Short mmCIF file of C-alpha atoms in Angstrom, two decimals:
data_model
loop_
_atom_site.label_atom_id
_atom_site.label_comp_id
_atom_site.label_asym_id
_atom_site.label_seq_id
_atom_site.Cartn_x
_atom_site.Cartn_y
_atom_site.Cartn_z
CA MET F 61 58.32 -93.40 62.35
CA ASN F 62 59.57 -93.73 58.32
CA THR F 63 58.76 -97.48 57.52
CA PRO F 64 59.93 -99.12 54.10
CA ALA F 65 55.64 -99.00 53.62
CA ASN F 66 55.81 -94.95 54.75
CA LYS F 67 58.55 -94.41 52.07
CA ARG F 68 56.65 -95.54 49.88
CA PHE F 69 53.53 -94.11 49.46
CA ASN F 70 55.66 -90.72 50.65
CA PHE F 71 57.13 -91.04 47.09
CA ASN F 72 53.90 -92.50 44.94
CA LYS F 73 52.12 -89.36 47.44
CA LYS F 74 54.53 -87.37 44.75
CA TYR F 75 54.70 -89.00 41.70
CA ILE F 76 50.86 -88.35 41.50
CA TYR F 77 51.25 -84.68 42.20
CA ILE F 78 54.22 -84.63 39.70
CA LEU F 79 52.14 -86.51 36.61
CA GLY F 80 49.17 -84.70 37.67
CA LEU F 81 50.59 -80.92 37.19
CA VAL F 82 52.38 -82.28 33.55
CA ALA F 83 49.22 -83.50 33.03
CA ILE F 84 47.07 -80.03 34.08
CA ILE F 85 50.08 -77.92 32.10
CA LEU F 86 49.18 -80.58 28.80
CA LEU F 87 45.64 -80.35 28.73
CA GLY F 88 45.93 -76.25 29.23
CA TYR F 89 48.00 -76.23 25.96
CA VAL F 90 46.09 -78.80 23.95
CA LEU F 91 42.88 -75.92 24.80
CA TYR F 92 45.56 -73.61 23.46
CA LEU F 93 46.08 -75.02 20.36
CA SER F 94 42.49 -76.10 20.10
CA LEU F 95 41.36 -72.20 20.59
CA THR F 96 44.32 -70.49 18.28
CA THR F 97 43.43 -73.36 15.04
CA THR F 98 39.81 -72.86 15.39
CA LYS F 99 39.17 -69.21 15.46
CA LYS F 100 38.10 -67.36 11.81
CA LYS F 101 38.96 -64.43 10.42
CA PRO F 102 36.33 -61.51 10.24
CA PRO F 103 35.01 -61.26 7.27
CA GLU F 104 35.61 -59.03 4.62
CA ILE F 105 33.14 -55.77 4.19
CA VAL F 106 31.59 -55.46 1.04
CA GLN F 107 29.98 -52.44 0.34
CA SER F 108 26.84 -52.06 -1.87
CA VAL F 109 27.22 -48.95 -4.48
CA VAL F 110 26.25 -48.06 -7.73
CA THR F 111 28.90 -46.98 -11.24
CA THR F 112 29.34 -45.48 -14.21
CA THR F 113 31.56 -44.95 -16.73
CA VAL F 114 34.18 -41.61 -17.72
CA VAL F 115 32.35 -40.75 -21.12
CA GLN F 116 34.67 -38.49 -23.29
CA LYS F 117 31.64 -36.82 -25.47
CA ASP F 118 31.08 -32.84 -26.18
CA PHE F 119 29.72 -31.02 -24.04
CA PRO F 120 28.06 -27.73 -24.35
CA VAL F 121 28.57 -24.88 -21.99
CA ILE F 122 25.33 -23.64 -20.43
CA ILE F 123 24.65 -21.01 -18.75
CA GLU F 124 21.60 -20.97 -16.33
CA THR F 125 20.29 -16.98 -15.61
CA SER F 126 17.96 -15.00 -15.21
CA GLY F 127 16.20 -11.93 -17.57
CA ASN F 128 13.79 -10.08 -18.16
CA VAL F 129 10.58 -10.09 -20.84
CA VAL F 130 10.96 -6.85 -23.17
CA ALA F 131 8.39 -6.06 -25.23
CA ASN F 132 9.41 -5.69 -29.34
CA ASN F 133 8.30 -3.03 -29.58
CA ILE F 134 6.18 -0.12 -27.83
CA VAL F 135 5.69 3.37 -28.58
CA ASP F 136 3.82 5.33 -25.87
CA ILE F 137 1.17 6.82 -27.18
CA ARG F 138 0.96 10.71 -26.58
CA PRO F 139 -0.59 13.85 -27.99
CA GLN F 140 1.16 16.94 -30.60
CA VAL F 141 -0.59 20.20 -29.06
CA ALA F 142 -3.41 20.49 -26.34
CA ASN F 143 -6.53 19.54 -27.64
CA VAL F 144 -10.14 17.90 -26.42
CA ILE F 145 -10.30 13.95 -26.97
CA SER F 146 -13.98 13.43 -29.51
CA LYS F 147 -13.72 10.29 -29.99
CA ILE F 148 -11.75 6.92 -28.72
CA HIS F 149 -11.91 4.06 -31.79
CA ILE F 150 -9.67 1.32 -30.15
CA LYS F 151 -10.58 -0.32 -26.77
CA ASP F 152 -8.97 -1.58 -24.25
CA GLY F 153 -6.77 -4.30 -25.28
CA GLN F 154 -7.79 -4.73 -28.97
CA GLU F 155 -4.59 -5.56 -32.20
CA VAL F 156 -3.80 -2.84 -34.06
CA LYS F 157 -2.16 -2.56 -36.92
CA ALA F 158 0.03 0.19 -37.40
CA GLY F 159 -2.25 3.19 -39.92
CA ASP F 160 -5.69 2.30 -37.60
CA LEU F 161 -6.91 5.26 -35.81
CA LEU F 162 -6.77 5.66 -32.30
CA PHE F 163 -8.17 9.02 -31.69
CA THR F 164 -9.42 12.00 -32.78
CA LEU F 165 -9.35 15.12 -31.37
CA ASP F 166 -11.58 18.66 -32.10
CA ASP F 167 -10.34 18.92 -35.44
CA ARG F 168 -13.04 21.95 -35.91
CA ALA F 169 -10.16 24.80 -35.67
CA ASP F 170 -7.54 23.29 -37.45
CA LYS F 171 -10.40 22.22 -39.90
CA ALA F 172 -11.49 25.86 -40.17
CA ASN F 173 -8.01 27.20 -40.22
CA TYR F 174 -6.55 25.12 -42.82
CA GLU F 175 -9.45 25.28 -45.92
CA LYS F 176 -8.49 29.05 -44.99
CA PHE F 177 -5.54 28.87 -45.96
CA LYS F 178 -6.34 26.58 -48.99
CA SER F 179 -8.57 28.95 -49.96
CA LEU F 180 -5.62 32.00 -49.54
CA ALA F 181 -2.75 28.85 -51.61
CA ASP F 182 -5.78 28.82 -54.24
CA ASP F 183 -5.81 32.58 -54.96
CA ALA F 184 -2.63 33.14 -54.71
CA GLU F 185 -2.02 30.76 -57.18
CA ARG F 186 -4.61 32.30 -59.64
CA GLN F 187 -3.11 35.04 -59.18
CA TYR F 188 0.07 34.17 -59.77
CA ASN F 189 -1.22 32.33 -63.64
CA ARG F 190 -2.55 35.97 -64.06
CA ALA F 191 0.96 37.47 -63.96
CA LEU F 192 2.14 35.22 -65.91
CA GLU F 193 -0.40 35.92 -68.86
CA LEU F 194 -0.29 39.61 -68.65
CA ALA F 195 3.97 38.82 -68.82
CA LYS F 196 3.43 38.18 -72.06
CA GLN F 197 1.42 39.93 -73.55
CA ASN F 198 4.21 43.21 -71.42
CA PHE F 199 1.38 44.87 -69.56
CA ILE F 200 3.35 44.38 -65.95
CA SER F 201 7.35 43.54 -65.15
CA GLN F 202 9.12 40.84 -64.84
CA ALA F 203 9.08 41.98 -59.96
CA SER F 204 5.45 41.65 -60.61
CA VAL F 205 6.23 38.10 -61.86
CA ASP F 206 7.93 37.53 -59.45
CA THR F 207 5.85 38.63 -56.22
CA ALA F 208 3.59 36.95 -57.71
CA MET F 209 5.00 34.04 -57.36
CA ALA F 210 6.28 34.56 -53.95
CA ASN F 211 2.69 34.87 -53.45
CA ALA F 212 1.31 31.63 -54.39
CA ASN F 213 4.87 29.48 -52.44
CA SER F 214 4.57 31.19 -48.76
CA ALA F 215 0.14 30.57 -49.13
CA ARG F 216 0.97 27.09 -50.41
CA ALA F 217 3.81 26.76 -47.60
CA ALA F 218 0.88 27.71 -44.62
CA ALA F 219 -2.01 25.64 -46.23
CA ASN F 220 0.84 22.83 -45.89
CA ALA F 221 1.70 23.39 -42.14
CA SER F 222 -2.82 24.03 -41.22
CA GLN F 223 -2.65 20.28 -42.87
CA VAL F 224 -0.24 19.20 -40.65
CA THR F 225 -1.45 21.15 -37.96
CA LEU F 226 -5.21 19.34 -38.69
CA SER F 227 -3.56 16.03 -38.89
CA TYR F 228 -2.83 16.35 -35.16
CA ASP F 229 -6.19 16.00 -34.50
CA TYR F 230 -6.14 12.26 -36.01
CA ILE F 231 -4.01 10.16 -33.55
CA ARG F 232 -2.67 6.98 -35.53
CA SER F 233 -0.38 4.01 -34.50
CA PRO F 234 2.81 4.12 -35.67
CA ILE F 235 3.23 -0.04 -35.24
CA SER F 236 1.28 -3.42 -34.75
CA GLY F 237 1.07 -4.69 -32.18
CA ARG F 238 -1.44 -5.44 -28.83
CA ALA F 239 -3.65 -1.54 -26.98
CA GLY F 240 -3.17 -1.10 -23.08
CA VAL F 241 -5.49 0.18 -20.67
CA ILE F 242 -6.42 2.89 -21.97
CA ASN F 243 -6.44 6.05 -19.95
CA VAL F 244 -8.02 8.95 -20.99
CA PHE F 245 -11.88 9.54 -21.90
CA PRO F 246 -14.28 11.29 -24.08
CA GLY F 247 -14.16 14.91 -23.40
CA SER F 248 -10.40 14.27 -22.01
CA LEU F 249 -8.36 17.43 -21.88
CA VAL F 250 -4.69 16.59 -23.65
CA SER F 251 -1.45 17.50 -23.66
CA PRO F 252 1.70 16.88 -24.94
CA SER F 253 3.22 16.86 -21.40
CA ASN F 254 3.51 13.77 -19.10
CA VAL F 255 0.39 15.04 -17.63
CA VAL F 256 -3.09 13.22 -19.33
CA SER F 257 -5.93 15.03 -18.08
CA THR F 258 -9.34 12.11 -17.41
CA THR F 259 -13.06 13.52 -16.14
CA SER F 260 -14.18 11.19 -14.22
CA SER F 261 -17.98 11.90 -13.27
CA ILE F 262 -18.46 14.77 -11.51
CA THR F 263 -14.42 15.16 -10.62
CA ALA F 264 -11.54 15.74 -12.37
CA THR F 265 -8.71 14.68 -11.89
CA THR F 266 -4.67 14.03 -13.62
CA SER F 267 -3.57 10.74 -14.25
CA GLN F 268 1.38 10.74 -14.72
CA GLY F 269 1.55 8.08 -18.34
CA ALA F 270 0.59 7.67 -21.95
CA MET F 271 -2.65 7.83 -23.66
CA VAL F 272 -1.79 4.35 -24.49
CA THR F 273 0.82 2.70 -25.00
CA ILE F 274 1.15 -0.18 -28.88
CA SER F 275 3.67 -3.06 -27.40
CA GLN F 276 4.33 -5.79 -29.95
CA LEU F 277 4.09 -9.01 -28.47
CA ASN F 278 4.93 -11.46 -31.05
CA PRO F 279 7.98 -12.15 -31.33
CA ILE F 280 9.02 -10.92 -27.87
CA ASN F 281 12.31 -10.33 -26.37
CA VAL F 282 14.55 -11.39 -23.42
CA GLN F 283 16.83 -9.11 -22.18
CA PHE F 284 19.39 -10.47 -19.90
CA THR F 285 22.93 -10.10 -19.01
CA VAL F 286 26.15 -12.95 -19.17
CA PRO F 287 29.76 -12.88 -17.53
CA GLU F 288 32.64 -11.10 -19.64
CA VAL F 289 34.35 -14.17 -20.07
CA HIS F 290 31.37 -15.91 -22.20
CA MET F 291 31.58 -12.99 -24.61
CA ALA F 292 34.16 -14.75 -27.15
CA GLY F 293 32.29 -18.10 -26.80
CA LEU F 294 28.55 -15.99 -27.74
CA MET F 295 30.43 -14.14 -30.64
CA LYS F 296 31.52 -17.47 -31.80
CA LEU F 297 28.45 -19.22 -31.92
CA GLN F 298 26.30 -16.72 -33.40
CA LYS F 299 28.23 -17.05 -36.27
CA SER F 300 27.73 -20.25 -36.62
CA PRO F 301 24.24 -21.24 -38.93
CA GLU F 302 22.49 -22.35 -35.88
CA GLY F 303 23.04 -19.56 -34.23
CA LEU F 304 22.76 -18.59 -29.84
CA ILE F 305 19.46 -20.40 -29.26
CA VAL F 306 17.93 -19.92 -25.60
CA THR F 307 15.42 -21.93 -23.50
CA VAL F 308 13.12 -20.02 -21.87
CA ASP F 309 11.18 -21.39 -18.28
CA ILE F 310 8.14 -19.19 -18.27
CA GLY F 311 6.53 -21.78 -15.74
CA GLY F 312 4.49 -24.95 -15.22
CA GLY F 313 6.88 -27.35 -16.93
CA ILE F 314 6.27 -24.95 -19.74
CA THR F 315 9.93 -23.93 -21.70
CA LYS F 316 9.79 -22.28 -25.01
CA GLN F 317 13.56 -21.59 -27.88
CA GLY F 318 14.14 -18.16 -29.17
CA LYS F 319 17.73 -17.68 -30.73
CA VAL F 320 19.88 -14.79 -29.46
CA TYR F 321 19.63 -12.25 -32.37
CA VAL F 322 22.47 -9.91 -30.32
CA VAL F 323 25.06 -8.98 -28.15
CA ASP F 324 25.67 -5.15 -26.89
CA ASN F 325 28.90 -3.85 -27.84
CA GLN F 326 29.75 -3.04 -24.43
CA ILE F 327 30.94 -5.28 -21.11
CA ASP F 328 29.50 -3.77 -17.37
CA THR F 329 32.61 -2.70 -16.26
CA VAL F 330 30.53 -2.79 -11.91
CA LEU F 331 29.26 -6.19 -12.60
CA GLY F 332 31.36 -7.69 -15.12
CA SER F 333 28.38 -8.88 -17.41
CA VAL F 334 27.53 -8.07 -21.39
CA ARG F 335 23.86 -7.77 -22.13
CA VAL F 336 22.33 -10.33 -24.44
CA LYS F 337 18.94 -10.43 -26.51
CA ALA F 338 17.09 -13.15 -27.84
CA THR F 339 13.92 -13.59 -29.63
CA LEU F 340 10.66 -16.24 -29.91
CA ASP F 341 7.51 -16.61 -30.70
CA ASN F 342 5.23 -15.65 -28.45
CA SER F 343 1.89 -16.70 -30.87
CA ASP F 344 0.02 -17.92 -27.38
CA TYR F 345 0.63 -14.05 -25.46
CA SER F 346 1.58 -15.99 -22.80
CA LEU F 347 4.99 -13.86 -21.67
CA ALA F 348 4.38 -10.12 -20.84
CA PRO F 349 6.33 -7.44 -21.12
CA GLY F 350 8.82 -6.98 -17.26
CA ARG F 351 7.94 -10.84 -16.79
CA PHE F 352 10.46 -12.36 -14.58
CA VAL F 353 12.16 -15.62 -16.47
CA HIS F 354 14.62 -18.23 -15.69
CA ILE F 355 16.37 -18.62 -19.07
CA ASN F 356 19.52 -21.51 -19.90
CA LEU F 357 21.91 -19.97 -23.04
CA GLN F 358 24.79 -22.40 -24.41
CA THR F 359 28.07 -20.17 -24.24
CA GLN F 360 30.11 -22.89 -26.29
CA ILE F 361 31.12 -26.19 -26.89
CA MET F 362 34.15 -28.25 -25.09
CA LYS F 363 35.49 -31.14 -27.23
CA ASP F 364 36.30 -34.26 -26.30
CA ALA F 365 35.59 -33.81 -22.67
CA LEU F 366 35.94 -35.99 -19.81
CA VAL F 367 32.57 -36.21 -18.68
CA VAL F 368 30.39 -37.35 -14.85
CA PRO F 369 27.81 -37.65 -13.01
CA SER F 370 27.66 -34.08 -10.67
CA GLN F 371 26.56 -36.10 -7.82
CA SER F 372 29.82 -38.13 -7.97
CA ILE F 373 32.40 -35.13 -7.09
CA ILE F 374 33.02 -35.46 -2.60
CA SER F 375 34.43 -31.89 -2.30
CA ASN F 376 35.63 -31.43 1.63
CA SER F 377 39.12 -29.80 2.30
CA LEU F 378 41.06 -31.50 0.10
CA GLY F 379 39.87 -30.71 -2.97
CA ASP F 380 37.63 -32.11 -5.02
CA LEU F 381 37.31 -36.01 -4.86
CA ILE F 382 36.11 -38.48 -6.89
CA TYR F 383 35.98 -42.82 -5.90
CA THR F 384 36.69 -44.82 -8.86
CA VAL F 385 36.65 -48.27 -8.78
CA ASP F 386 39.25 -50.61 -10.29
CA ALA F 387 39.97 -53.61 -11.46
CA ASP F 388 39.62 -56.08 -8.95
CA ASN F 389 36.37 -54.61 -7.90
CA LYS F 390 38.30 -52.22 -4.74
CA THR F 391 38.18 -48.53 -4.15
CA VAL F 392 40.65 -45.47 -5.41
CA MET F 393 39.92 -41.87 -4.23
CA ASN F 394 41.03 -39.95 -7.05
CA LYS F 395 41.75 -35.99 -6.89
CA VAL F 396 40.30 -33.59 -10.02
CA LYS F 397 39.58 -30.52 -10.93
CA VAL F 398 36.00 -29.68 -11.73
CA ILE F 399 36.41 -27.65 -15.18
CA ASN F 400 32.68 -26.40 -15.62
CA GLN F 401 28.85 -28.60 -14.68
CA GLY F 402 25.50 -28.04 -15.87
CA ASN F 403 22.40 -30.08 -15.77
CA GLY F 404 23.03 -32.77 -13.81
CA SER F 405 26.80 -32.91 -15.10
CA ALA F 406 30.33 -32.48 -15.05
CA VAL F 407 33.41 -31.51 -16.91
CA VAL F 408 36.72 -33.29 -15.01
CA THR F 409 40.58 -33.99 -15.49
CA GLY F 410 42.07 -36.45 -13.40
CA LEU F 411 40.03 -39.17 -14.88
CA LYS F 412 40.71 -41.74 -18.38
CA ALA F 413 37.46 -42.37 -20.15
CA GLY F 414 35.91 -45.94 -19.14
CA ASP F 415 36.53 -45.84 -15.49
CA ARG F 416 34.27 -46.51 -13.04
CA VAL F 417 33.54 -43.58 -11.04
CA VAL F 418 31.09 -44.33 -8.01
CA VAL F 419 27.22 -42.32 -8.43
CA GLU F 420 25.61 -43.37 -5.44
CA GLY F 421 26.85 -44.65 -1.75
CA LYS F 422 29.91 -43.02 -1.31
CA GLN F 423 29.74 -41.79 1.35
CA ASN F 424 30.26 -45.32 3.32
CA ILE F 425 33.28 -45.94 1.94
CA ARG F 426 36.83 -45.41 1.96
CA PRO F 427 40.57 -45.93 0.00
CA GLY F 428 40.30 -49.78 -0.51
CA LEU F 429 36.75 -50.52 -0.08
CA LYS F 430 35.62 -53.50 -1.72
CA VAL F 431 32.38 -52.87 -3.28
CA THR F 432 30.12 -54.57 -5.60
CA GLU F 433 27.69 -53.60 -8.26
CA GLY F 434 24.74 -52.34 -6.45
CA SER F 435 20.47 -51.03 -7.69
CA PRO F 436 20.49 -47.38 -8.42
CA ARG F 437 17.73 -45.54 -5.43
CA LYS F 438 14.28 -45.13 -6.93
CA VAL F 439 13.53 -41.20 -7.28
CA THR F 440 10.36 -40.92 -5.24
CA GLU F 441 7.69 -38.37 -5.08
CA GLU F 442 9.08 -36.50 -2.55
CA ASP F 443 12.84 -36.23 -4.78
CA SER F 444 10.99 -35.04 -8.01
CA LYS F 445 9.98 -31.96 -5.84
CA LYS F 446 13.24 -30.51 -4.10
#
């Protein structure tokens, strides 16, 4: 029954519903505004990196290569006649000087022949002098004098030849140096061939090689090859007052410096390289012929080059890249061209002197990233061994 009281009740009920709905909508809108206005922006990522500046300076181009040690002079001592060794005057490894007596061969027969021919030469000389006296008195003809002179000259030549043969029995060192291992013994039969006969206890054996090898070890040489493209620079620096300096790594952290004394005048067309020899001091005899060594050679100097640390270069499918840091401390990716590298540094194009390049931390950055300067990573003992 719709009485006035019921009508008022229904009206109030609808009004309450409407007010409640409006209140809920207002509350939701207020919550939405509060959430959107209080939401904070995510913090900007700042990456820690280590940078250095691009330096413009003269850059020495260093070639790292390998080579072998060779003796300054080396001589294989061999006999010039077949004979038996009478005495050995040196020991294994002994230092000798040019002209020192090394071996004496059995000289009895050669000495007897020399004395025989020398006596004949002396007699022919006397006969010639007598012929001259007789010719002055007109007792003999000039033809007889000429014959006596020819006989004297022939006898003198024969005596000289026998003296040379006798000298072959005394083998002397042609150079100063160090003797190697002696391959013969007293009583060994030796000959000019490559086979040196030796005697060991009761068994006769033969061994290939020289009687002994004399090597001049101080100074000593190193021989190596460099690419043909560096030949012009080598020739230019060789004529400079300083010359071409080489650094030889002999192991154990020890290096020696020497100077190039010859650059070959021919290029190996197969390898595309040129042979180079350098000499260095070996007073401590730490180097021996045949040893393999690592060599650093300065081939030229690049004037006013832009130099960066080699570790700042990133090589990928895009080429060689370097990250730099601008005035706003944001990273910029630069494509560069590497001209030369050596000793931890590289010459590049595509940058300017004074640019800040990222050396450490480059693997974690991208273009436009804000960075801050960090501390360089300490080199550990394990890193130094790598």
